[in-house]
Short mmCIF file of C-alpha atoms in Angstrom, two decimals:
data_model
loop_
_atom_site.label_atom_id
_atom_site.label_comp_id
_atom_site.label_asym_id
_atom_site.label_seq_id
_atom_site.Cartn_x
_atom_site.Cartn_y
_atom_site.Cartn_z
CA MET F 1212 57.07 -37.90 -64.16
CA ILE F 1213 56.61 -39.39 -60.74
CA ILE F 1214 57.43 -36.17 -59.06
CA VAL F 1215 54.92 -34.31 -61.58
CA ARG F 1216 52.36 -37.00 -60.58
CA ILE F 1217 52.89 -36.57 -56.78
CA LEU F 1218 52.80 -32.91 -57.09
CA LEU F 1219 49.43 -32.86 -59.16
CA ILE F 1220 48.13 -35.52 -56.21
CA VAL F 1221 48.98 -33.07 -53.78
CA LEU F 1222 47.52 -30.18 -55.43
CA VAL F 1223 44.09 -31.87 -55.65
CA LEU F 1224 44.24 -32.87 -52.02
CA VAL F 1225 44.95 -29.17 -51.22
CA LEU F 1226 42.13 -28.03 -53.27
CA LEU F 1227 39.66 -30.92 -51.43
CA ALA F 1228 40.62 -29.47 -48.29
CA ALA F 1229 40.32 -26.25 -48.88
CA GLY F 1230 36.97 -26.87 -50.61
CA ILE F 1231 35.49 -28.61 -47.72
CA ARG F 1232 33.62 -26.47 -45.00
CA ILE F 1233 31.88 -27.42 -42.05
CA VAL F 1234 28.75 -25.69 -40.86
CA PRO F 1235 27.79 -25.71 -37.19
CA GLN F 1236 24.79 -27.38 -35.38
CA ASN F 1237 21.57 -24.78 -35.48
CA SER F 1238 23.56 -22.67 -38.33
CA GLU F 1239 23.13 -22.05 -41.78
CA GLY F 1240 25.27 -21.40 -44.49
CA LEU F 1241 25.18 -18.86 -47.37
CA ILE F 1242 27.47 -19.76 -50.42
CA GLU F 1243 28.57 -17.27 -52.85
CA THR F 1244 29.85 -17.74 -56.28
CA LEU F 1245 32.10 -15.14 -57.35
CA GLY F 1246 30.62 -12.80 -54.79
CA ARG F 1247 26.81 -13.62 -55.75
CA TYR F 1248 24.61 -15.47 -53.37
CA SER F 1249 23.92 -19.18 -55.44
CA ARG F 1250 22.52 -21.44 -52.20
CA THR F 1251 21.61 -21.95 -48.40
CA VAL F 1252 23.28 -25.24 -47.11
CA LYS F 1253 22.18 -26.80 -43.55
CA ALA F 1254 24.51 -27.82 -40.61
CA GLY F 1255 27.01 -30.52 -41.50
CA PRO F 1256 29.78 -30.68 -43.98
CA THR F 1257 29.55 -28.87 -47.77
CA LEU F 1258 31.97 -28.76 -50.65
CA LEU F 1259 32.75 -25.16 -52.31
CA ILE F 1260 34.93 -24.70 -55.31
CA PRO F 1261 38.14 -23.15 -53.89
CA PHE F 1262 38.67 -19.54 -54.74
CA ILE F 1263 35.67 -19.27 -56.53
CA GLN F 1264 33.35 -20.03 -53.77
CA ARG F 1265 32.83 -18.46 -50.49
CA LEU F 1266 30.74 -19.65 -47.54
CA ARG F 1267 29.03 -17.30 -44.90
CA LYS F 1268 27.77 -19.01 -41.72
CA VAL F 1269 24.89 -17.40 -39.88
CA SER F 1270 23.77 -18.66 -36.34
CA LEU F 1271 20.03 -19.36 -35.53
CA ALA F 1272 20.45 -20.17 -31.92
CA LEU F 1273 18.46 -17.42 -29.86
CA GLN F 1274 20.56 -14.35 -29.31
CA PRO F 1275 20.49 -12.06 -25.93
CA LEU F 1276 20.85 -8.44 -26.59
CA GLU F 1277 20.68 -5.28 -24.18
CA ILE F 1278 19.80 -1.88 -25.51
CA SER F 1279 22.15 0.67 -24.06
CA LYS F 1280 20.13 3.67 -22.36
CA TYR F 1281 18.35 6.27 -23.97
CA SER F 1282 16.14 9.47 -23.01
CA ILE F 1283 12.34 9.40 -23.67
CA ILE F 1284 10.02 12.72 -23.28
CA THR F 1285 6.44 11.74 -21.77
CA LYS F 1286 3.16 13.39 -22.81
CA ASP F 1287 3.49 15.95 -19.64
CA ASN F 1288 7.04 16.49 -21.08
CA ALA F 1289 9.08 14.76 -18.56
CA GLU F 1290 12.25 13.31 -19.24
CA ILE F 1291 12.95 9.53 -18.37
CA THR F 1292 15.76 7.34 -19.23
CA THR F 1293 15.06 3.73 -19.98
CA SER F 1294 16.79 0.61 -20.95
CA LEU F 1295 15.84 -2.57 -22.81
CA THR F 1296 16.91 -6.40 -23.07
CA LEU F 1297 15.40 -8.78 -25.55
CA ASN F 1298 16.04 -12.01 -27.37
CA TYR F 1299 15.59 -12.48 -31.04
CA LEU F 1300 16.53 -15.37 -33.40
CA VAL F 1301 17.18 -15.50 -36.97
CA THR F 1302 14.27 -16.64 -39.13
CA ASP F 1303 15.50 -16.12 -42.75
CA SER F 1304 19.33 -16.33 -42.83
CA TYR F 1305 19.03 -14.52 -46.61
CA LYS F 1306 17.21 -11.65 -45.58
CA TYR F 1307 19.30 -10.95 -42.28
CA PHE F 1308 22.32 -11.01 -44.29
CA TYR F 1309 21.68 -9.48 -47.74
CA ASN F 1310 18.63 -7.21 -47.03
CA ASN F 1311 20.13 -4.85 -44.63
CA THR F 1312 23.66 -3.95 -43.76
CA ASP F 1313 23.12 -4.34 -40.14
CA SER F 1314 19.74 -6.04 -39.40
CA VAL F 1315 20.18 -6.11 -35.47
CA GLU F 1316 20.89 -2.36 -35.58
CA SER F 1317 17.90 -2.07 -37.69
CA MET F 1318 16.00 -3.98 -35.07
CA VAL F 1319 17.14 -2.02 -32.13
CA GLN F 1320 16.20 1.29 -33.69
CA LEU F 1321 12.75 -0.16 -34.99
CA ILE F 1322 12.11 -1.19 -31.19
CA ARG F 1323 13.41 2.13 -29.82
CA GLY F 1324 11.12 4.33 -32.34
CA HIS F 1325 8.00 2.06 -31.08
CA LEU F 1326 8.86 2.49 -27.26
CA ARG F 1327 9.25 6.49 -27.81
CA ASP F 1328 5.59 6.26 -29.41
CA ILE F 1329 4.23 4.35 -26.43
CA ILE F 1330 5.65 6.15 -23.64
CA GLY F 1331 5.31 9.63 -25.66
CA ARG F 1332 1.52 8.89 -25.37
CA MET F 1333 1.79 8.51 -21.36
CA GLU F 1334 2.03 10.95 -18.63
CA LEU F 1335 4.80 10.56 -16.48
CA ASN F 1336 3.36 8.76 -12.99
CA GLU F 1337 1.14 6.70 -15.77
CA ALA F 1338 4.40 5.39 -17.54
CA LEU F 1339 6.44 4.65 -14.24
CA GLY F 1340 3.81 2.47 -12.98
CA SER F 1341 2.98 0.63 -16.09
CA THR F 1342 6.10 -1.29 -17.12
CA SER F 1343 4.24 -4.62 -17.81
CA GLN F 1344 1.68 -2.82 -19.96
CA ILE F 1345 4.33 -1.23 -21.77
CA ASN F 1346 6.18 -4.68 -22.38
CA ALA F 1347 2.81 -6.36 -24.04
CA GLN F 1348 2.06 -2.65 -26.24
CA LEU F 1349 5.73 -3.01 -27.20
CA SER F 1350 5.73 -6.89 -28.10
CA ASP F 1351 2.30 -6.13 -30.11
CA ALA F 1352 3.37 -3.06 -31.73
CA ILE F 1353 6.67 -4.95 -33.16
CA GLY F 1354 5.10 -7.93 -34.38
CA ASP F 1355 6.28 -9.56 -37.63
CA LEU F 1356 7.74 -6.04 -38.35
CA THR F 1357 11.29 -7.39 -37.93
CA ASP F 1358 10.60 -10.01 -40.52
CA ILE F 1359 11.95 -7.72 -43.10
CA TYR F 1360 15.75 -8.33 -41.70
CA GLY F 1361 14.84 -12.17 -40.72
CA ILE F 1362 14.68 -11.65 -37.61
CA ARG F 1363 12.11 -12.65 -34.71
CA VAL F 1364 11.77 -11.02 -31.44
CA VAL F 1365 11.05 -13.48 -28.90
CA ARG F 1366 10.87 -11.50 -26.00
CA VAL F 1367 11.38 -7.62 -25.11
CA ASN F 1368 11.46 -6.23 -21.44
CA VAL F 1369 11.67 -2.52 -20.23
CA ASP F 1370 14.29 -3.21 -17.45
CA GLU F 1371 13.84 0.36 -16.11
CA LEU F 1372 12.44 3.88 -16.12
CA LEU F 1373 14.08 6.70 -14.39
CA PRO F 1374 13.00 10.10 -14.26
CA SER F 1375 15.61 12.73 -14.85
CA PRO F 1376 17.57 13.76 -11.75
CA GLU F 1377 15.69 17.35 -11.62
CA ILE F 1378 12.46 15.21 -11.58
CA GLN F 1379 13.79 12.52 -8.93
CA LYS F 1380 14.25 15.37 -6.44
CA ALA F 1381 10.74 16.95 -6.86
CA MET F 1382 9.37 13.63 -6.60
CA ASP F 1383 11.08 12.76 -3.13
CA LYS F 1384 10.00 16.00 -1.92
CA GLN F 1385 6.57 15.60 -2.92
CA LEU F 1386 6.90 11.72 -1.33
CA THR F 1387 8.16 13.60 1.83
CA ALA F 1388 5.62 15.95 2.04
CA ASP F 1389 2.82 13.59 1.59
CA ARG F 1390 4.39 11.31 4.37
CA GLU F 1391 4.04 14.51 6.30
CA LYS F 1392 0.68 15.39 5.62
CA THR F 1393 -0.12 11.70 6.41
CA ALA F 1394 1.77 11.90 9.92
CA ALA F 1395 -0.08 14.87 10.77
CA ILE F 1396 -3.18 13.59 10.12
CA ALA F 1397 -2.82 10.39 11.92
CA ARG F 1398 -1.73 12.50 14.88
CA ALA F 1399 -4.35 14.59 14.85
CA GLU F 1400 -6.96 12.06 14.45
CA GLY F 1401 -5.33 10.28 17.46
CA GLU F 1402 -5.15 13.56 19.49
CA ALA F 1403 -9.30 13.93 18.68
CA ARG F 1404 -9.60 10.36 19.44
CA ASN F 1405 -8.04 10.57 22.64
CA ILE F 1406 -10.18 13.77 23.55
CA GLU F 1407 -13.15 12.03 22.67
CA LEU F 1408 -12.44 9.23 24.70
CA THR F 1409 -11.56 11.60 27.45
CA THR F 1410 -14.36 13.51 27.44
CA LYS F 1411 -16.91 10.34 27.20
CA ALA F 1412 -14.96 9.20 30.45
CA LYS F 1413 -15.49 12.43 32.33
CA ASN F 1414 -19.03 12.46 31.20
CA ASP F 1415 -19.61 8.58 32.11
CA ALA F 1416 -17.99 9.83 35.64
CA LEU F 1417 -20.24 12.59 35.78
CA VAL F 1418 -23.39 10.48 35.03
CA ALA F 1419 -22.14 7.89 37.63
CA THR F 1420 -21.71 10.52 40.20
CA ALA F 1421 -25.15 12.06 39.68
CA LYS F 1422 -26.67 8.84 39.76
CA ALA F 1423 -24.89 8.28 43.00
CA LYS F 1424 -26.20 11.15 44.48
CA ALA F 1425 -29.75 10.80 43.39
CA GLU F 1426 -29.60 7.36 44.92
CA ALA F 1427 -28.32 8.95 48.05
CA ILE F 1428 -31.21 11.50 48.00
CA ARG F 1429 -33.68 8.81 47.45
CA THR F 1430 -32.58 6.37 50.19
CA GLN F 1431 -32.13 9.72 52.62
CA ALA F 1432 -35.81 10.47 51.71
CA ASP F 1433 -37.25 7.08 52.17
CA ALA F 1434 -35.52 6.86 55.38
CA ASP F 1435 -37.02 10.41 56.61
CA ALA F 1436 -40.46 9.24 55.37
CA TYR F 1437 -40.04 5.95 57.34
CA ARG F 1438 -38.93 7.87 60.64
CA ILE F 1439 -41.94 10.23 60.22
CA SER F 1440 -44.22 7.74 59.74
CA LYS F 1441 -43.10 5.96 62.89
CA LEU F 1442 -43.23 9.37 64.70
CA GLU F 1443 -46.79 10.01 63.31
CA ALA F 1444 -47.53 6.55 64.57
CA ALA F 1445 -46.23 6.69 68.18
CA LEU F 1446 -47.60 10.11 68.51
CA SER F 1447 -50.88 8.74 67.57
CA GLN F 1448 -51.01 5.90 70.09
CA ALA F 1449 -49.27 8.25 72.72
CA GLY F 1450 -52.10 9.10 75.50
CA GLU F 1451 -53.02 12.54 76.91
CA GLY F 1452 -51.20 12.08 80.29
CA TYR F 1453 -47.69 11.30 78.38
CA PHE F 1454 -48.14 14.99 76.64
CA ARG F 1455 -48.91 16.14 80.10
CA ASN F 1456 -46.02 14.66 81.65
CA GLN F 1457 -43.86 16.16 78.79
CA SER F 1458 -45.36 19.48 79.57
CA LEU F 1459 -44.03 19.54 82.92
CA ASP F 1460 -41.00 18.13 81.81
CA SER F 1461 -40.51 21.19 79.84
CA PHE F 1462 -41.58 24.06 81.93
CA ASN F 1463 -39.18 22.72 84.42
CA ASN F 1464 -36.13 22.80 81.66
CA LEU F 1465 -37.17 26.19 80.69
CA ALA F 1466 -37.25 26.96 84.62
CA ALA F 1467 -33.67 25.95 84.80
CA GLY F 1468 -32.29 28.16 81.63
CA PRO F 1469 -31.09 31.88 81.86
CA ASN F 1470 -34.34 33.11 80.27
CA ASN F 1471 -37.07 31.68 82.14
CA LEU F 1472 -39.54 34.17 81.14
CA ILE F 1473 -42.22 32.45 78.67
CA ILE F 1474 -45.47 34.15 77.42
CA LEU F 1475 -47.75 31.37 76.25
CA ASP F 1476 -51.44 31.39 75.47
CA LYS F 1477 -53.46 29.42 77.65
CA ASP F 1478 -54.32 26.65 74.56
CA GLU F 1479 -50.82 26.19 73.80
CA ILE F 1480 -49.51 25.32 77.15
CA GLY F 1481 -50.72 22.03 76.46
CA ASP F 1482 -48.88 21.20 73.22
CA LEU F 1483 -45.60 22.40 74.58
CA GLY F 1484 -44.83 18.66 75.90
CA LYS F 1485 -45.29 17.28 72.44
CA ILE F 1486 -42.04 18.80 71.14
CA PRO F 1487 -39.40 16.97 73.45
CA ALA F 1488 -41.57 13.89 73.07
CA ALA F 1489 -41.36 14.15 69.20
CA ALA F 1490 -37.74 14.61 69.53
CA GLN F 1491 -37.27 11.21 71.35
CA ILE F 1492 -39.50 9.35 69.15
CA TRP F 1493 -37.77 10.63 66.19
CA ASP F 1494 -34.24 9.52 67.68
CA LYS F 1495 -35.44 6.43 68.46
CA SER F 1496 -37.01 5.93 64.84
CA SER F 1497 -33.69 6.76 63.28
CA GLN F 1498 -31.89 4.11 65.50
CA GLN F 1499 -34.51 1.80 63.72
CA LYS F 1500 -33.58 3.16 60.36
CA PRO F 1501 -34.02 0.30 58.17
CA GLN F 1502 -31.31 -0.45 55.78
CA ALA F 1503 -31.09 0.76 52.18
#
């Protein structure tokens, strides 16, 4: 009898130990009785009927997930490859576990489908330059749709959008051509500017030279006018005897030369002396020329 009692006590303790389960923090437990859901328990210890009830633990913590790369066709029939990352958490452990055989995979397929729809309505260049816009549209699109899986997507992000290798090569060629075109335009503009500056400098030099020549001519003309006025003043003050003496000197100079035969009208003989007199006065006035 003692041995039987001991065995019974041991059996009860084993059954109690087998029926005690611990649900971790930030988790929920789904209790099934003979394979059928019976209730949901919170974190902490819970007691089950051994061999009849079963505990399934569901984490409620935020979960990161990376969606592998896959291809999408844009509006202009260009193929691009994209990859996503997201964070989700379980909001309803019953829906998460019982309403779908794989709620996470169903959520991923839903997100992929919406992303295909969003990018499929964009052209390649628009899609490549609108990552933040795509993220916002995708978040709005999935919204509460994942609630049927007992999941809420906290954040979704398109990590990269890569065109196919063929398109990438074409884009690289186009980029190179655009850069060469920009460089050629810059060089042409630089050369045109250089020609413009050179031409302006030459024109400025010609204008300056012309102004200098004009100033020199004006100064020379002023000097000549000054000498002529002095000459006229000197001749107007010279007496008749002065011109007569100059006439005699002129005849003497002509007689000393090889060509000493001169034919003049008698009225012009008296004016002959004015020529050397004018020359002497001109020379003197040249020495007294005012500084310009």
